[in-house]
Amino acid sequence: DADVTQTPRNRITKTGKRIMLECSQTKGHDRMYWYRQDPGLGLRLIYYSFDVKDINKGEISDGYSVSRQAQAKFSLSLESAIPNQTALYFCATSELDTDTGELFFGEGSRLTVL
Amino acid sequence: GQNIDQPTEMTATEGAIVQINCTYQTSGFNGLFWYQQHAGEAPTFLSYNVLDGLEEKGRFSSFLSRSKGYSYLLLKELQMKDSASYLCAGMDSNYQLIWGAGTKLIIKP
């Protein structure tokens, strides 16, 4: 089983619908992140959380919200999806205070908004 | 502003050597990362450099020059499975990663 699991892996929805992408991890890491990836662009940070009580906006948080339900769970919500939120979404984790701060990514959630 | 530049696409031959360059501008600097991403899959960590010089790890090596804001990833003895995108990312003074758009590496037999 993957250490960082995202559900759903694929989702097609309509404009205006509420969507939740879920992420759970078994690595025991404190830090969790949500990124989106679009063709021709680098990964862009949506939100990040350094522990259950710490939530921070990334560079593109508008139109998104998150919830850190537990150390192992971090969900991303689109309250009213729009077509330009069509993208590949990645959850990632990292360990606090390591030499490299290496990120461990989930397998991705491909979202299509019609 | 903060920026990471790397070539969009490169082509190389199986068994050969390829160098993927990356230039970066970040507000402060806490290291330079390289990740590999196969099509439709998650990025996976390859290397991290925070000091100038070359870090070697098997067939892959990564180089950093902080004074030039420059890094490269060197892949030797290329194999077909090395066909992937290679993502360069700089870590700024807030320990946030700034990502390049990735270099798609195509390996030909």
Short mmCIF file of C-alpha atoms in Angstrom, two decimals:
data_model
loop_
_atom_site.label_atom_id
_atom_site.label_comp_id
_atom_site.label_asym_id
_atom_site.label_seq_id
_atom_site.Cartn_x
_atom_site.Cartn_y
_atom_site.Cartn_z
CA ASP A 1 0.00 0.00 0.00
CA ALA A 2 1.11 3.53 -0.76
CA ASP A 3 2.41 5.62 2.14
CA VAL A 4 0.44 8.64 0.90
CA THR A 5 -3.00 7.79 -0.45
CA GLN A 6 -5.32 10.10 -2.35
CA THR A 7 -8.98 9.59 -3.13
CA PRO A 8 -10.53 9.79 -5.61
CA ARG A 9 -7.86 9.16 -8.26
CA ASN A 10 -10.09 10.50 -10.99
CA ARG A 11 -13.18 12.68 -10.84
CA ILE A 12 -15.31 14.39 -13.42
CA THR A 13 -17.75 16.98 -12.14
CA LYS A 14 -19.79 19.96 -13.27
CA THR A 15 -19.35 23.66 -12.70
CA GLY A 16 -20.72 24.75 -9.34
CA LYS A 17 -20.47 21.37 -7.63
CA ARG A 18 -18.66 20.90 -4.32
CA ILE A 19 -15.74 18.51 -4.48
CA MET A 20 -13.54 17.05 -1.77
CA LEU A 21 -10.19 15.40 -2.37
CA GLU A 22 -8.87 13.36 0.49
CA CYS A 23 -5.36 12.50 1.51
CA SER A 24 -4.15 10.12 4.19
CA GLN A 25 -0.61 9.12 5.10
CA THR A 26 1.03 6.37 7.10
CA LYS A 27 4.48 7.97 7.22
CA GLY A 28 3.86 9.74 10.53
CA HIS A 29 4.91 13.07 9.06
CA ASP A 30 3.77 16.34 10.60
CA ARG A 31 3.79 18.39 7.41
CA MET A 32 1.23 17.98 4.66
CA TYR A 33 0.71 19.88 1.42
CA TRP A 34 -1.72 20.23 -1.46
CA TYR A 35 -0.34 21.09 -4.91
CA ARG A 36 -1.87 21.38 -8.33
CA GLN A 37 -0.07 20.60 -11.56
CA ASP A 38 -1.02 22.00 -14.94
CA PRO A 39 0.66 21.27 -18.27
CA GLY A 40 3.59 23.62 -18.89
CA LEU A 41 3.54 24.97 -15.34
CA GLY A 42 5.43 24.00 -12.25
CA LEU A 43 3.74 22.52 -9.23
CA ARG A 44 1.86 25.25 -7.39
CA LEU A 45 1.17 25.16 -3.69
CA ILE A 46 -2.47 25.54 -2.66
CA TYR A 47 -2.35 24.99 1.11
CA TYR A 48 0.01 23.48 3.63
CA SER A 49 -0.17 22.39 7.24
CA PHE A 50 2.68 21.89 9.67
CA ASP A 51 0.49 20.21 12.28
CA VAL A 52 -3.18 19.68 13.09
CA LYS A 53 -3.65 23.23 14.40
CA ASP A 54 -1.58 24.95 11.74
CA ILE A 55 -3.05 25.70 8.28
CA ASN A 56 -1.43 28.08 5.82
CA LYS A 57 -2.36 29.44 2.43
CA GLY A 58 -0.08 28.78 -0.49
CA GLU A 59 0.31 30.84 -3.64
CA ILE A 60 -3.04 29.85 -5.20
CA SER A 61 -5.50 29.27 -2.33
CA ASP A 62 -8.45 31.24 -3.79
CA GLY A 63 -11.38 28.94 -4.51
CA TYR A 64 -10.03 26.18 -2.25
CA SER A 65 -10.29 25.27 1.42
CA VAL A 66 -8.66 22.55 3.51
CA SER A 67 -9.20 20.61 6.68
CA ARG A 68 -6.57 18.80 8.76
CA GLN A 69 -8.71 16.26 10.55
CA ALA A 70 -5.80 14.43 12.14
CA GLN A 71 -2.05 14.18 11.76
CA ALA A 72 -2.61 11.58 9.06
CA LYS A 73 -5.44 13.25 7.13
CA PHE A 74 -5.57 16.42 5.06
CA SER A 75 -8.49 17.12 2.73
CA LEU A 76 -8.89 19.71 0.01
CA SER A 77 -12.29 21.14 -0.92
CA LEU A 78 -13.51 23.07 -3.90
CA GLU A 79 -16.71 24.73 -2.68
CA SER A 80 -17.96 25.60 -6.14
CA ALA A 81 -15.84 24.04 -8.84
CA ILE A 82 -15.03 25.96 -12.02
CA PRO A 83 -13.45 24.72 -15.26
CA ASN A 84 -10.06 26.36 -14.65
CA GLN A 85 -9.70 24.15 -11.59
CA THR A 86 -9.31 21.22 -13.95
CA ALA A 87 -5.87 19.90 -13.04
CA LEU A 88 -3.87 17.11 -11.47
CA TYR A 89 -3.79 17.51 -7.70
CA PHE A 90 -1.08 16.10 -5.48
CA CYS A 91 -0.94 15.68 -1.75
CA ALA A 92 2.53 15.50 -0.22
CA THR A 93 4.11 15.04 3.19
CA SER A 94 7.45 15.84 4.71
CA GLU A 95 9.24 15.26 7.95
CA LEU A 96 9.91 18.14 10.27
CA ASP A 97 13.56 19.01 10.78
CA THR A 98 15.22 16.64 8.35
CA ASP A 99 18.36 17.42 6.40
CA THR A 100 16.62 17.63 3.05
CA GLY A 101 12.93 18.30 3.69
CA GLU A 102 12.19 15.77 0.98
CA LEU A 103 8.56 15.61 -0.10
CA PHE A 104 6.68 12.33 -0.46
CA PHE A 105 3.83 12.57 -2.94
CA GLY A 106 0.57 10.75 -3.27
CA GLU A 107 -0.37 9.23 -6.61
CA GLY A 108 -2.43 12.25 -7.65
CA SER A 109 -6.09 13.06 -8.18
CA ARG A 110 -7.09 14.06 -11.68
CA LEU A 111 -10.04 16.45 -11.56
CA THR A 112 -12.04 17.55 -14.59
CA VAL A 113 -14.60 20.31 -14.21
CA LEU A 114 -17.03 20.60 -17.11
CA GLY B 1 10.39 37.66 -8.01
CA GLN B 2 11.14 34.01 -7.64
CA ASN B 3 11.71 31.88 -10.70
CA ILE B 4 13.03 28.53 -11.82
CA ASP B 5 14.06 28.02 -15.46
CA GLN B 6 14.75 24.73 -17.13
CA PRO B 7 14.44 23.50 -20.74
CA THR B 8 11.04 22.22 -21.76
CA GLU B 9 12.23 19.10 -23.54
CA MET B 10 15.42 17.21 -24.30
CA THR B 11 16.18 14.12 -26.35
CA ALA B 12 19.02 11.68 -25.77
CA THR B 13 20.11 8.22 -26.85
CA GLU B 14 20.04 5.08 -24.76
CA GLY B 15 23.45 4.49 -23.18
CA ALA B 16 24.53 8.11 -23.53
CA ILE B 17 24.90 10.94 -21.00
CA VAL B 18 22.56 13.92 -20.67
CA GLN B 19 22.79 17.09 -18.60
CA ILE B 20 19.63 18.97 -17.62
CA ASN B 21 20.26 22.54 -16.55
CA CYS B 22 18.33 24.67 -14.11
CA THR B 23 18.73 28.30 -13.14
CA TYR B 24 17.01 29.68 -10.11
CA GLN B 25 16.11 32.94 -8.42
CA THR B 26 14.71 32.62 -4.94
CA SER B 27 14.25 34.93 -1.98
CA GLY B 28 16.96 33.43 0.16
CA PHE B 29 18.15 29.92 -0.48
CA ASN B 30 17.83 26.71 1.47
CA GLY B 31 18.67 24.15 -1.14
CA LEU B 32 17.95 22.87 -4.63
CA PHE B 33 15.97 19.71 -5.33
CA TRP B 34 15.58 17.45 -8.33
CA TYR B 35 12.58 15.16 -8.71
CA GLN B 36 11.71 12.61 -11.37
CA GLN B 37 8.15 12.28 -12.62
CA HIS B 38 7.01 9.59 -15.00
CA ALA B 39 3.94 10.43 -17.08
CA GLY B 40 0.77 10.24 -15.01
CA GLU B 41 2.66 9.43 -11.82
CA ALA B 42 3.79 11.26 -8.71
CA PRO B 43 7.14 13.05 -8.51
CA THR B 44 9.84 11.12 -6.67
CA PHE B 45 12.87 12.63 -4.98
CA LEU B 46 16.23 12.33 -6.74
CA SER B 47 18.64 14.73 -5.08
CA TYR B 48 19.21 17.70 -2.82
CA ASN B 49 22.08 20.18 -2.93
CA VAL B 50 22.65 22.99 -0.49
CA LEU B 51 26.43 23.41 -0.81
CA ASP B 52 28.38 24.07 -3.98
CA GLY B 53 29.66 21.06 -5.80
CA LEU B 54 28.70 17.71 -7.19
CA GLU B 55 26.65 15.06 -5.41
CA GLU B 56 26.83 11.63 -7.00
CA LYS B 57 24.26 8.92 -6.52
CA GLY B 58 24.69 5.96 -8.83
CA ARG B 59 23.97 6.92 -12.43
CA PHE B 60 22.60 10.30 -11.34
CA SER B 61 24.63 13.30 -10.19
CA SER B 62 23.55 16.81 -9.27
CA PHE B 63 25.66 19.95 -9.26
CA LEU B 64 25.11 23.30 -7.59
CA SER B 65 26.72 26.71 -7.97
CA ARG B 66 25.12 29.13 -5.53
CA SER B 67 27.02 32.14 -6.86
CA LYS B 68 25.63 31.52 -10.34
CA GLY B 69 22.16 30.43 -9.27
CA TYR B 70 22.68 27.31 -11.33
CA SER B 71 22.26 23.58 -11.01
CA TYR B 72 22.35 20.61 -13.30
CA LEU B 73 21.28 17.00 -13.17
CA LEU B 74 23.58 14.57 -14.96
CA LEU B 75 22.24 11.21 -16.03
CA LYS B 76 24.74 8.59 -17.21
CA GLU B 77 24.28 5.30 -19.05
CA LEU B 78 20.78 6.29 -20.02
CA GLN B 79 18.10 3.63 -19.96
CA MET B 80 14.69 3.68 -21.58
CA LYS B 81 13.11 3.84 -18.11
CA ASP B 82 14.78 7.24 -17.61
CA SER B 83 12.23 8.73 -20.01
CA ALA B 84 10.37 11.07 -17.67
CA SER B 85 10.06 14.70 -16.66
CA TYR B 86 12.71 16.08 -14.35
CA LEU B 87 11.59 18.81 -11.98
CA CYS B 88 13.95 21.37 -10.49
CA ALA B 89 12.83 23.15 -7.31
CA GLY B 90 14.51 25.77 -5.16
CA MET B 91 13.77 26.22 -1.48
CA ASP B 92 13.47 29.84 -0.37
CA SER B 93 14.17 31.49 2.95
CA ASN B 94 10.73 30.43 4.25
CA TYR B 95 11.51 26.83 3.36
CA GLN B 96 8.92 26.91 0.58
CA LEU B 97 9.65 25.14 -2.69
CA ILE B 98 9.56 27.07 -5.96
CA TRP B 99 9.12 24.63 -8.83
CA GLY B 100 10.22 24.74 -12.43
CA ALA B 101 7.83 23.52 -15.13
CA GLY B 102 9.94 20.42 -15.66
CA THR B 103 12.11 19.06 -18.45
CA LYS B 104 10.64 16.21 -20.45
CA LEU B 105 13.45 13.80 -21.31
CA ILE B 106 12.90 11.53 -24.30
CA ILE B 107 15.24 8.55 -24.64
CA LYS B 108 15.64 7.02 -28.09
CA PRO B 109 17.03 3.54 -28.74
#
